[in-house]
Amino acid sequence: MRRSQLYLLALGLLIALIVSSCAPAAPAAPAPAEGGAAPAAAQPAAAAPAEAATTLVYATDTSDLISLDPAVVYEFTGVLIAENIYDTLVKFEGDNLSELKPSLAEHWEIAADGDMWKITFHLDPDARFASGNPVTAADVVYSFSRVLDLNKSPAFLLADIPQLKKENMTAVDERTVELKIPNTASPQALLSILTFSVGGIVEKAVVEQHVEGDDLGSTWLRDHSAGSAPYVLERWEPEQQVVLTANPNYWGPAPKLSQIIIRHIAESSNQQFALESGDIDVARNLTPEQVEALSNNPDITIYRANTLLLIYVGMNVKQEPLDKPQVREAIRWAIDYKAIVDNLLRGGAKVHQTIIPEGLFGAVDNNPFQKDVEKAKALLAEAGVPDGFSIEMLIPTGPAPGGTDWSNIAAAIQSDLAAVGIQVTIKQTTQAELLNIYRAQSGQLVLILWGPDFPDPDGNVGPFTDYSQRVIAFRNNWDNPELAARARAAALEADPTKRSALYAELIETVLHEGPYAVLYQPGVVFGLRKNVQGLLWNPMGTIEFANVSK
Amino acid sequence: MKFGRFVLRRLIGIFFVLLGVTLATFTLAHVIPADPIAAALGPNAREAQIEQMRREYGLDRPLPEQYLRYLSHLVRGDLGRSIRTRRPVADDLRDFFPATLELSLAALAIALLLGVPAGVLAAVRKDSLIDHATRLFALLGGSLPIFWLGLVLIGIFYSKLRLMPGPGRIDQFVEPPLRLTGLYVIDSLASGNWAALRSSLAHLVLPAITLGWYSTAVIARMTRATMLEEMGKDYLRTARAKGLAERSVVVGHALRNAWIPTITVIGLAFGSLLSGAVLTETVFGWPGLGRYATAAAVSLDFPAVMGVTLLAATVYPLVNLAVDLIYHYLDPRVRLG
């Protein structure tokens, strides 16, 4: 009967399609030893090697991507990409966060002006947008005004921290920009903020062509670029990849690679497979086990870098007996920090106990606490709770930075605290629910993370000490106006020597009096194909792809 | 006409189902105590930002008002804006649903083209090697977790043998075809983009096998059982007695009648394919609705969750309707209504 023939035909067709579609993959796949030039499967063999040799394929979990508009991005992937398509006035180079370098601004001055600071930027006369037009002071003022007007996630970095207002931004002439901020705000903080994606300069004329209603062009800028950086945005295929190509009109030294593909691979095992096969050049999200396995592979280099994150336990001082400083100190002496870092994170983090992470100005190597059961018990006795107490600890679900799950860290703390008589009940919720409780000041112990919003010690010390900022000190009900005033003074101190002395004292006070047990500072680990050179991770979460070659 | 009235009645039914679904999902999404805005903005967000975004999404209004507003937007085709991606949900669905549909259709094609012949062969050669092999295959299909199966297939065919491409819908160096339907295979055929066609077909193979295996097994078992039942009936003896070739007896008579229960299974299988796609998409980095739905649920992005639920609640009854119509076509004794 005819129907059966139709069947056979369809089956045959399917098999033929499958066979034909994978046939070219086999001959085109070279042995792994040939290195990163491996053409991807199912790719016309002739086209791939040339393209692959000048392309960097960077695999990461891009599911956080919501926009590439510098006035909107505040997510890891978005910031990483935006900083490669938009230049900023000033920048930090490589992984150095202590020395500001010129970028669009050749030089700049800070001067007192009544009760304001006046910061004057002089633009580089060579600076050009990808369109070929010069970068002008009007573009700078337009870019910062967009951030304030759109008022999206990163806007507080300009509006709240340095208290920048639209009326205090002036294009003095074609190449001179003046910003004024109140003298209670820190010009240093403003400069560090301007290195970040929120300080990215967009081309006014281009953006204005694409304004829809009151969106200030952000619908268009979501997946188009109008910057002056070494790369321009070629396309964004949602949940698949973002493709950057070299900016043909770039005003600085030409980038070494002509194309950067930020590829969305969420599963770490798939990242490992793709790295081993040479389909990708960089794997961003490898587990400690995978790193161990890959470190024996001659085609792969393991690159470890720093973050500015801190993983800590917050202690609500309105919850008895956490109101007693001795109890908080006892908890700090009860925890086995080294065991968490060595046994659970296996090289993915280091012990860090103060509120300024390594890599920021003012950080010190001051880690006095280690597991000491006797000392902790003595402190509890001193506080009047010699037999310990019961308490609840909120923890998020999923993996913690550094390479293990939050639940494993929590279990380690639970058993450490049990040894001194403190019975911890672990309550695991989604991070969103946890933050709800934490923000409402209703937590008891809370295991969570913090990363500074801008690379200045004030990005940590303010939130950790100043109740009125309504961030971390607030969430733990720790109101210490005297300390907050000292933190503000340190933020404004212009003399670096004095400033670091002020921070050292602050750190010491918070270390013993504060409501925190800071556990560790996680690192990041990358798997790279051997031929990838010049990749440097900036702890603020960016990579200058223009310096990468292969 | 009877046929038209039947379809109309079913479509009206679907409308009420959808209304119920919106109410149920909306209620469920809002009894969760956690705050989606806090989830979207992360631990560093300041109170003022959270307040502002809550106002933007209308979350500061009373629940009944929020629901009515949602409905009034819905009838205008506006599914709201996703809290996680900050885009209109309709745009997100348009981007991600075709990927899932393509994967499910490919899995269904595999299930049909392998499952039905395997079932027929197993029935005709009952207790033979083929029958046992089919049974083993079905047993495996029913018991292998999709997640594990997918990882093993990737491990063998991509990582070790380099026969198949890795995760994703299309090769990283191949530009996706111009969008027409969103199904890459169709779109690349339509635009004559052979590189894209080859690449997207190759990328479909492993995930479609992973997703389709279970359905293949179910369809094979079902076909075998109903075939065996039919084969014992008198009309087959008559057919054989009047001298028909065995092949015509099996395919033309027995299979034709064995179809009906199999169609039911296929309808159900399509539903399970859509839900199985969640895991398959995760393993294979497939940019589809399953992953979108998971991410939406995790981040409490209820406009997106509502959108996905509504879409699923529309597709399901439509597939059921199609199955009923196919019944009627195959066996006119099956009455519509």
Coordinates of C-alpha atoms in Angstrom, one line a residue, chain A residues 84 87 91 103-104 126-130 132 227-231 246-255 544 546:
Chain A
N84 CA 34.3 46.7 25.6
D87 CA 34.9 54.0 26.4
K91 CA 39.8 53.8 33.4
S103 CA 40.9 57.1 28.5
L104 CA 38.6 59.6 26.7
D126 CA 41.9 62.1 18.8
A127 CA 38.9 60.4 20.4
R128 CA 36.4 59.2 17.8
F129 CA 33.2 57.3 17.8
A130 CA 32.7 54.2 15.7
G132 CA 34.1 58.4 12.8
G227 CA 30.3 53.9 21.4
S228 CA 34.0 54.7 20.7
A229 CA 35.6 51.5 22.2
P230 CA 37.8 48.9 20.3
Y231 CA 34.7 46.8 19.6
A246 CA 36.6 45.2 15.8
N247 CA 35.7 48.9 15.5
P248 CA 37.2 49.9 12.1
N249 CA 37.4 53.5 13.2
Y250 CA 38.9 52.9 16.6
W251 CA 41.1 55.9 17.6
G252 CA 43.6 53.9 19.7
P253 CA 45.8 50.9 18.8
A254 CA 43.8 48.4 16.8
P255 CA 42.5 45.3 18.8
E544 CA 39.7 44.2 28.0
A546 CA 41.4 44.4 22.9

